[in-house]
CSV table of C-alpha atoms and ligand atoms in Angstrom, one decimal:
chain,number,residue,atom,x,y,z
A,1,UNK,CA,-2.4,-45.1,-24.3
A,2,UNK,CA,0.0,-43.6,-26.9
A,3,UNK,CA,1.6,-40.3,-26.1
A,4,UNK,CA,-0.1,-38.5,-28.9
A,5,UNK,CA,-3.6,-39.8,-28.0
A,6,UNK,CA,-4.9,-36.4,-27.0
A,7,UNK,CA,-3.5,-34.6,-30.1
A,8,UNK,CA,-6.4,-33.6,-32.3
A,9,UNK,CA,-6.1,-33.4,-36.0
A,10,UNK,CA,-8.7,-32.0,-38.4
A,11,UNK,CA,-8.5,-33.5,-41.9
A,12,UNK,CA,-10.4,-31.4,-44.5
A,13,UNK,CA,-10.5,-33.5,-47.6
A,14,UNK,CA,-13.3,-34.2,-50.1
A,15,UNK,CA,-11.9,-37.4,-51.7
A,16,UNK,CA,-13.1,-40.6,-50.0
A,17,UNK,CA,-9.9,-42.5,-50.9
A,18,UNK,CA,-7.7,-39.9,-49.4
A,19,UNK,CA,-9.8,-39.7,-46.3
A,20,UNK,CA,-9.5,-43.4,-45.9
A,21,UNK,CA,-5.7,-43.6,-46.6
A,22,UNK,CA,-4.6,-40.5,-44.7
A,23,UNK,CA,-7.3,-40.8,-42.0
A,24,UNK,CA,-6.7,-44.5,-41.2
A,25,UNK,CA,-2.9,-43.8,-41.0
A,26,UNK,CA,-3.3,-40.9,-38.6
A,27,UNK,CA,-5.6,-42.9,-36.4
A,28,UNK,CA,-3.2,-45.8,-36.4
A,29,UNK,CA,-0.6,-43.3,-35.1
A,30,UNK,CA,-3.0,-42.6,-32.2
A,31,UNK,CA,-4.2,-39.1,-33.2
A,32,UNK,CA,-7.8,-38.1,-32.5
A,33,UNK,CA,-9.2,-37.5,-36.0
A,34,UNK,CA,-12.0,-35.3,-37.2
A,35,UNK,CA,-13.0,-35.2,-40.9
A,36,UNK,CA,-14.5,-32.3,-42.8
A,37,UNK,CA,-15.5,-32.7,-46.5
A,38,UNK,CA,-15.4,-29.1,-47.6
A,39,UNK,CA,-14.0,-25.7,-46.5
A,40,UNK,CA,-17.1,-24.6,-44.7
A,41,UNK,CA,-17.4,-27.8,-42.8
A,42,UNK,CA,-13.7,-27.4,-41.9
A,43,UNK,CA,-14.4,-24.0,-40.3
A,44,UNK,CA,-17.3,-25.5,-38.4
A,45,UNK,CA,-15.4,-28.5,-37.2
A,46,UNK,CA,-12.4,-26.4,-36.3
A,47,UNK,CA,-14.5,-24.2,-34.0
A,48,UNK,CA,-16.2,-27.3,-32.5
A,49,UNK,CA,-13.0,-29.4,-31.9
A,50,UNK,CA,-10.2,-26.8,-31.5
A,51,UNK,CA,-7.7,-29.1,-33.3
A,52,UNK,CA,-3.9,-29.0,-32.6
A,53,UNK,CA,-3.2,-29.2,-36.3
A,54,UNK,CA,-5.2,-29.0,-39.5
A,55,UNK,CA,-4.6,-30.8,-42.8
A,56,UNK,CA,-6.3,-28.8,-45.5
A,57,UNK,CA,-7.0,-30.0,-49.0
A,58,UNK,CA,-7.0,-27.1,-51.4
A,59,UNK,CA,-9.5,-28.3,-54.0
A,60,UNK,CA,-12.8,-28.9,-52.3
A,61,UNK,CA,-16.4,-28.1,-53.1
A,62,UNK,CA,-18.5,-25.3,-51.4
A,63,UNK,CA,-15.4,-23.5,-50.1
A,64,UNK,CA,-11.9,-24.3,-51.2
A,65,UNK,CA,-8.9,-24.8,-48.8
A,66,UNK,CA,-7.3,-21.5,-49.6
A,67,UNK,CA,-10.5,-19.6,-48.5
A,68,UNK,CA,-11.0,-21.8,-45.5
A,69,UNK,CA,-7.3,-21.2,-44.5
A,70,UNK,CA,-7.8,-17.4,-44.9
A,71,UNK,CA,-10.9,-17.4,-42.7
A,72,UNK,CA,-9.2,-19.5,-40.0
A,73,UNK,CA,-6.2,-17.2,-39.9
A,74,UNK,CA,-8.6,-14.2,-39.5
A,75,UNK,CA,-9.8,-15.7,-36.3
A,76,UNK,CA,-7.4,-15.2,-33.3
A,77,UNK,CA,-8.2,-18.7,-32.0
A,78,UNK,CA,-6.6,-20.2,-35.1
A,79,UNK,CA,-3.8,-17.7,-35.7
A,80,UNK,CA,-1.1,-20.1,-34.5
A,81,UNK,CA,-2.6,-23.5,-35.3
A,82,UNK,CA,-0.3,-25.3,-37.8
A,83,UNK,CA,-2.1,-25.7,-41.2
A,84,UNK,CA,-0.7,-28.1,-43.7
A,85,UNK,CA,-2.0,-27.5,-47.2
A,86,UNK,CA,-2.6,-30.6,-49.3
A,87,UNK,CA,-2.7,-30.0,-53.0
A,88,UNK,CA,-2.7,-32.0,-56.2
A,89,UNK,CA,-1.9,-28.9,-58.2
A,90,UNK,CA,1.7,-28.8,-59.4
A,91,UNK,CA,1.8,-25.5,-61.1
A,92,UNK,CA,4.4,-22.9,-60.2
A,93,UNK,CA,3.2,-20.5,-57.6
A,94,UNK,CA,0.9,-23.0,-55.8
A,95,UNK,CA,3.1,-23.2,-52.8
A,96,UNK,CA,3.2,-19.4,-52.6
A,97,UNK,CA,-0.6,-19.2,-52.9
A,98,UNK,CA,-1.0,-21.7,-50.0
A,99,UNK,CA,1.5,-19.8,-47.8
A,100,UNK,CA,0.0,-16.5,-48.7
A,101,UNK,CA,-3.4,-17.8,-47.6
A,102,UNK,CA,-1.8,-18.6,-44.2
A,103,UNK,CA,-0.8,-22.3,-44.5
A,104,UNK,CA,2.2,-23.2,-42.3
A,105,UNK,CA,3.5,-25.7,-44.8
A,106,UNK,CA,2.6,-27.6,-47.9
A,107,UNK,CA,2.6,-31.2,-49.1
A,108,UNK,CA,1.7,-32.3,-52.6
A,109,UNK,CA,-0.5,-35.2,-53.5
A,110,UNK,CA,-0.2,-38.1,-53.7
A,111,UNK,CA,0.7,-37.6,-50.1
A,112,UNK,CA,3.7,-39.5,-48.8
A,113,UNK,CA,2.6,-40.8,-45.4
A,114,UNK,CA,6.1,-40.8,-44.1
A,115,UNK,CA,6.6,-37.2,-45.1
A,116,UNK,CA,3.3,-36.2,-43.6
A,117,UNK,CA,4.1,-37.9,-40.3
A,118,UNK,CA,7.4,-36.1,-40.1
A,119,UNK,CA,5.8,-32.8,-41.0
A,120,UNK,CA,3.1,-33.2,-38.3
A,121,UNK,CA,5.6,-34.2,-35.7
A,122,UNK,CA,7.9,-31.3,-36.6
A,123,UNK,CA,5.0,-28.7,-36.5
A,124,UNK,CA,3.6,-30.1,-33.2
A,125,UNK,CA,7.1,-29.8,-31.6
A,126,UNK,CA,7.4,-26.3,-32.9
A,127,UNK,CA,4.1,-25.4,-31.3
A,128,UNK,CA,5.2,-26.9,-28.0
A,129,UNK,CA,8.6,-25.1,-28.2
A,130,UNK,CA,6.8,-21.8,-28.8
A,131,UNK,CA,4.6,-22.3,-25.7
A,132,UNK,CA,7.7,-23.1,-23.6
A,133,UNK,CA,9.4,-20.0,-24.9
A,134,UNK,CA,6.4,-17.9,-24.0
A,135,UNK,CA,6.3,-19.5,-20.5
A,136,UNK,CA,10.0,-18.7,-20.1
A,137,UNK,CA,9.4,-15.1,-21.2
A,138,UNK,CA,6.5,-14.7,-18.9
A,139,UNK,CA,8.5,-16.1,-15.9
A,140,UNK,CA,11.4,-13.8,-16.8
A,141,UNK,CA,9.0,-10.8,-16.9
A,142,UNK,CA,7.6,-11.8,-13.5
A,143,UNK,CA,11.1,-12.2,-11.9
A,144,UNK,CA,12.2,-8.8,-13.4
A,145,UNK,CA,9.2,-7.1,-12.1
A,146,UNK,CA,9.5,-8.5,-8.6
B,1,LIG,MN1,-10.0,-32.3,-53.2
């Protein structure tokens, strides 16, 4: 079993080709993958699977990635889950729109798999580090209060 076998990734993407390319790659790295094909499905699958990280396409039918990201961030369960926005739009201000909606970071399409892998690893390490810091803080509080 690979070390990241239990890491769950939710891929919200409506284009079959991207689902195959990105999805197959993530599975080959050992991540447990769930697919959603629009923003509303992304919300449902996020509740269902409690992913460790979310890849969110911006342009999707039914509900776009920006709205799905906003709704996830409004839910305390998903306040700290890393969300990587995937967008084909290259206009100025897109990065800002994604970050304003609550995305943690942004990657433009066509997605570089190497860049995506590095970003996922960096964000997952960041989450772990944050948890360790919280644990240290809590232990310190406990010792102080003793
Ligand atoms: Mn799309």
